[in-house]
């Protein structure tokens, strides 16, 4: 296993992760049926997002929270969905990478999942 230390590593991580996500019985439908993700647009955004989060490269321009609210209105994004997302993310990292940035990617994802789950639940209550 290698350290997570470059844009190429992020691309490998993201591609490996989403290969699992689209096949997953718990959350895959969000991407294929609800959001109908255009992967040619989505993947570069995710590369830039994680490059910004992990390496401080300000390549990401967007609002992750804002992008998820419309999906949450179509289909409730619940705690179990974020737990599954986090599980897939963590196992993908652990299969391919080690070191500080790998640990940071898991830690940041835990915080993102927790905040997203809270905000999506709150939005459904309002």
mmCIF file of C-alpha atoms in Angstrom:
data_model
loop_
_atom_site.group_PDB
_atom_site.id
_atom_site.type_symbol
_atom_site.label_atom_id
_atom_site.label_comp_id
_atom_site.label_asym_id
_atom_site.label_seq_id
_atom_site.Cartn_x
_atom_site.Cartn_y
_atom_site.Cartn_z
ATOM 1 C CA UNK A 1 0.000 0.000 0.000
ATOM 2 C CA UNK A 2 1.123 3.502 -0.677
ATOM 3 C CA UNK A 3 0.630 6.915 0.814
ATOM 4 C CA UNK A 4 -2.158 9.145 -0.463
ATOM 5 C CA UNK A 5 -0.101 12.048 -1.742
ATOM 6 C CA UNK A 6 -1.027 13.199 -5.241
ATOM 7 C CA UNK A 7 -3.862 14.189 -7.539
ATOM 8 C CA UNK A 8 -3.398 10.840 -9.298
ATOM 9 C CA UNK A 9 -3.875 9.056 -5.972
ATOM 10 C CA UNK A 10 -7.079 10.992 -5.364
ATOM 11 C CA UNK A 11 -8.362 10.092 -8.811
ATOM 12 C CA UNK A 12 -7.614 6.425 -8.136
ATOM 13 C CA UNK A 13 -9.369 6.612 -4.763
ATOM 14 C CA UNK A 14 -12.436 8.372 -6.142
ATOM 15 C CA UNK A 15 -12.741 6.041 -9.138
ATOM 16 C CA UNK A 16 -12.387 2.957 -6.926
ATOM 17 C CA UNK A 17 -14.895 4.326 -4.432
ATOM 18 C CA UNK A 18 -17.589 5.188 -6.962
ATOM 19 C CA UNK A 19 -17.148 1.823 -8.705
ATOM 20 C CA UNK A 20 -18.392 0.348 -5.414
ATOM 21 C CA UNK A 21 -21.042 2.988 -4.819
ATOM 22 C CA UNK A 22 -22.907 2.492 -8.098
ATOM 23 C CA UNK A 23 -23.239 -1.240 -7.392
ATOM 24 C CA UNK A 24 -24.227 -0.828 -3.757
ATOM 25 C CA UNK A 25 -27.751 -1.923 -2.816
ATOM 26 C CA UNK A 26 -28.070 0.660 -0.018
ATOM 27 C CA UNK A 27 -26.942 3.878 -1.721
ATOM 28 C CA UNK A 28 -26.310 3.114 -5.382
ATOM 29 C CA UNK A 29 -29.816 4.114 -6.427
ATOM 30 C CA UNK A 30 -29.227 7.691 -5.248
ATOM 31 C CA UNK A 31 -26.594 8.057 -7.931
ATOM 32 C CA UNK A 32 -28.168 6.030 -10.723
ATOM 33 C CA UNK A 33 -31.921 6.588 -10.277
ATOM 34 C CA UNK A 34 -32.485 9.675 -8.121
ATOM 35 C CA UNK A 35 -29.688 12.097 -9.030
ATOM 36 C CA UNK A 36 -28.943 10.418 -12.365
ATOM 37 C CA UNK A 37 -25.325 11.462 -11.992
ATOM 38 C CA UNK A 38 -23.394 12.556 -15.056
ATOM 39 C CA UNK A 39 -20.111 10.885 -14.165
ATOM 40 C CA UNK A 40 -18.090 12.948 -16.647
ATOM 41 C CA UNK A 41 -19.039 16.027 -14.605
ATOM 42 C CA UNK A 42 -19.267 14.510 -11.136
ATOM 43 C CA UNK A 43 -15.915 12.744 -10.943
ATOM 44 C CA UNK A 44 -13.774 15.824 -11.731
ATOM 45 C CA UNK A 45 -15.722 17.734 -9.054
ATOM 46 C CA UNK A 46 -14.947 14.999 -6.535
ATOM 47 C CA UNK A 47 -11.262 14.958 -7.518
ATOM 48 C CA UNK A 48 -11.124 18.722 -6.953
ATOM 49 C CA UNK A 49 -13.098 18.517 -3.697
ATOM 50 C CA UNK A 50 -10.802 15.948 -2.109
ATOM 51 C CA UNK A 51 -7.695 17.626 -3.485
ATOM 52 C CA UNK A 52 -8.862 20.783 -1.717
ATOM 53 C CA UNK A 53 -9.716 18.944 1.508
ATOM 54 C CA UNK A 54 -6.519 16.913 1.712
ATOM 55 C CA UNK A 55 -3.877 19.064 0.059
ATOM 56 C CA UNK A 56 -5.217 22.579 0.463
ATOM 57 C CA UNK A 57 -5.391 23.029 -3.308
ATOM 58 C CA UNK A 58 -8.281 25.387 -3.852
ATOM 59 C CA UNK A 59 -9.400 23.644 -7.040
ATOM 60 C CA UNK A 60 -12.941 22.890 -5.882
ATOM 61 C CA UNK A 61 -15.645 25.414 -6.617
ATOM 62 C CA UNK A 62 -19.036 24.398 -5.358
ATOM 63 C CA UNK A 63 -21.433 23.895 -2.498
ATOM 64 C CA UNK A 64 -21.591 20.226 -1.473
ATOM 65 C CA UNK A 65 -24.402 20.769 0.995
ATOM 66 C CA UNK A 66 -26.466 22.741 -1.479
ATOM 67 C CA UNK A 67 -26.038 20.054 -4.110
ATOM 68 C CA UNK A 68 -27.554 17.428 -1.812
ATOM 69 C CA UNK A 69 -30.691 19.252 -0.669
ATOM 70 C CA UNK A 70 -32.581 18.728 -3.968
ATOM 71 C CA UNK A 71 -31.754 15.005 -3.873
ATOM 72 C CA UNK A 72 -32.959 14.826 -0.275
ATOM 73 C CA UNK A 73 -36.269 16.357 -1.397
ATOM 74 C CA UNK A 74 -36.724 13.602 -3.999
ATOM 75 C CA UNK A 75 -35.601 10.758 -1.748
ATOM 76 C CA UNK A 76 -34.807 11.025 1.945
ATOM 77 C CA UNK A 77 -31.098 10.774 2.622
ATOM 78 C CA UNK A 78 -31.053 9.102 6.025
ATOM 79 C CA UNK A 79 -28.403 8.233 8.600
ATOM 80 C CA UNK A 80 -28.164 4.676 7.271
ATOM 81 C CA UNK A 81 -27.247 6.032 3.836
ATOM 82 C CA UNK A 82 -24.459 8.198 5.231
ATOM 83 C CA UNK A 83 -23.233 5.300 7.358
ATOM 84 C CA UNK A 84 -23.020 3.142 4.245
ATOM 85 C CA UNK A 85 -21.275 5.917 2.264
ATOM 86 C CA UNK A 86 -18.735 6.230 5.062
ATOM 87 C CA UNK A 87 -18.208 2.471 5.239
ATOM 88 C CA UNK A 88 -17.536 2.256 1.495
ATOM 89 C CA UNK A 89 -15.227 5.272 1.660
ATOM 90 C CA UNK A 90 -13.256 3.912 4.607
ATOM 91 C CA UNK A 91 -12.857 0.426 3.183
ATOM 92 C CA UNK A 92 -11.772 1.828 -0.183
ATOM 93 C CA UNK A 93 -9.096 3.942 1.455
ATOM 94 C CA UNK A 94 -7.918 1.067 3.618
ATOM 95 C CA UNK A 95 -7.648 -1.198 0.557
ATOM 96 C CA UNK A 96 -5.406 1.217 -1.344
ATOM 97 C CA UNK A 97 -3.671 3.687 0.964
ATOM 98 C CA UNK A 98 -1.970 4.195 4.295
ATOM 99 C CA UNK A 99 -0.501 7.107 6.193
ATOM 100 C CA UNK A 100 -1.504 10.493 7.482
ATOM 101 C CA UNK A 101 -3.486 11.682 4.457
ATOM 102 C CA UNK A 102 -5.397 8.401 4.315
ATOM 103 C CA UNK A 103 -6.274 8.805 7.996
ATOM 104 C CA UNK A 104 -7.230 12.434 7.387
ATOM 105 C CA UNK A 105 -9.467 11.446 4.466
ATOM 106 C CA UNK A 106 -11.353 9.067 6.752
ATOM 107 C CA UNK A 107 -11.586 11.630 9.549
ATOM 108 C CA UNK A 108 -12.829 14.359 7.209
ATOM 109 C CA UNK A 109 -15.365 11.969 5.671
ATOM 110 C CA UNK A 110 -16.680 11.089 9.136
ATOM 111 C CA UNK A 111 -17.268 14.777 9.811
ATOM 112 C CA UNK A 112 -18.850 15.327 6.397
ATOM 113 C CA UNK A 113 -21.173 12.345 6.849
ATOM 114 C CA UNK A 114 -22.201 13.482 10.319
ATOM 115 C CA UNK A 115 -22.931 17.046 9.185
ATOM 116 C CA UNK A 116 -24.719 15.971 6.002
ATOM 117 C CA UNK A 117 -26.909 13.483 7.861
ATOM 118 C CA UNK A 118 -27.846 16.147 10.411
ATOM 119 C CA UNK A 119 -28.613 18.803 7.793
ATOM 120 C CA UNK A 120 -30.608 16.466 5.543
ATOM 121 C CA UNK A 121 -32.676 15.302 8.511
ATOM 122 C CA UNK A 122 -33.245 18.896 9.595
ATOM 123 C CA UNK A 123 -34.294 19.900 6.076
ATOM 124 C CA UNK A 124 -36.907 17.125 5.979
ATOM 125 C CA UNK A 125 -38.380 18.351 9.282
ATOM 126 C CA UNK A 126 -38.773 21.969 8.148
#
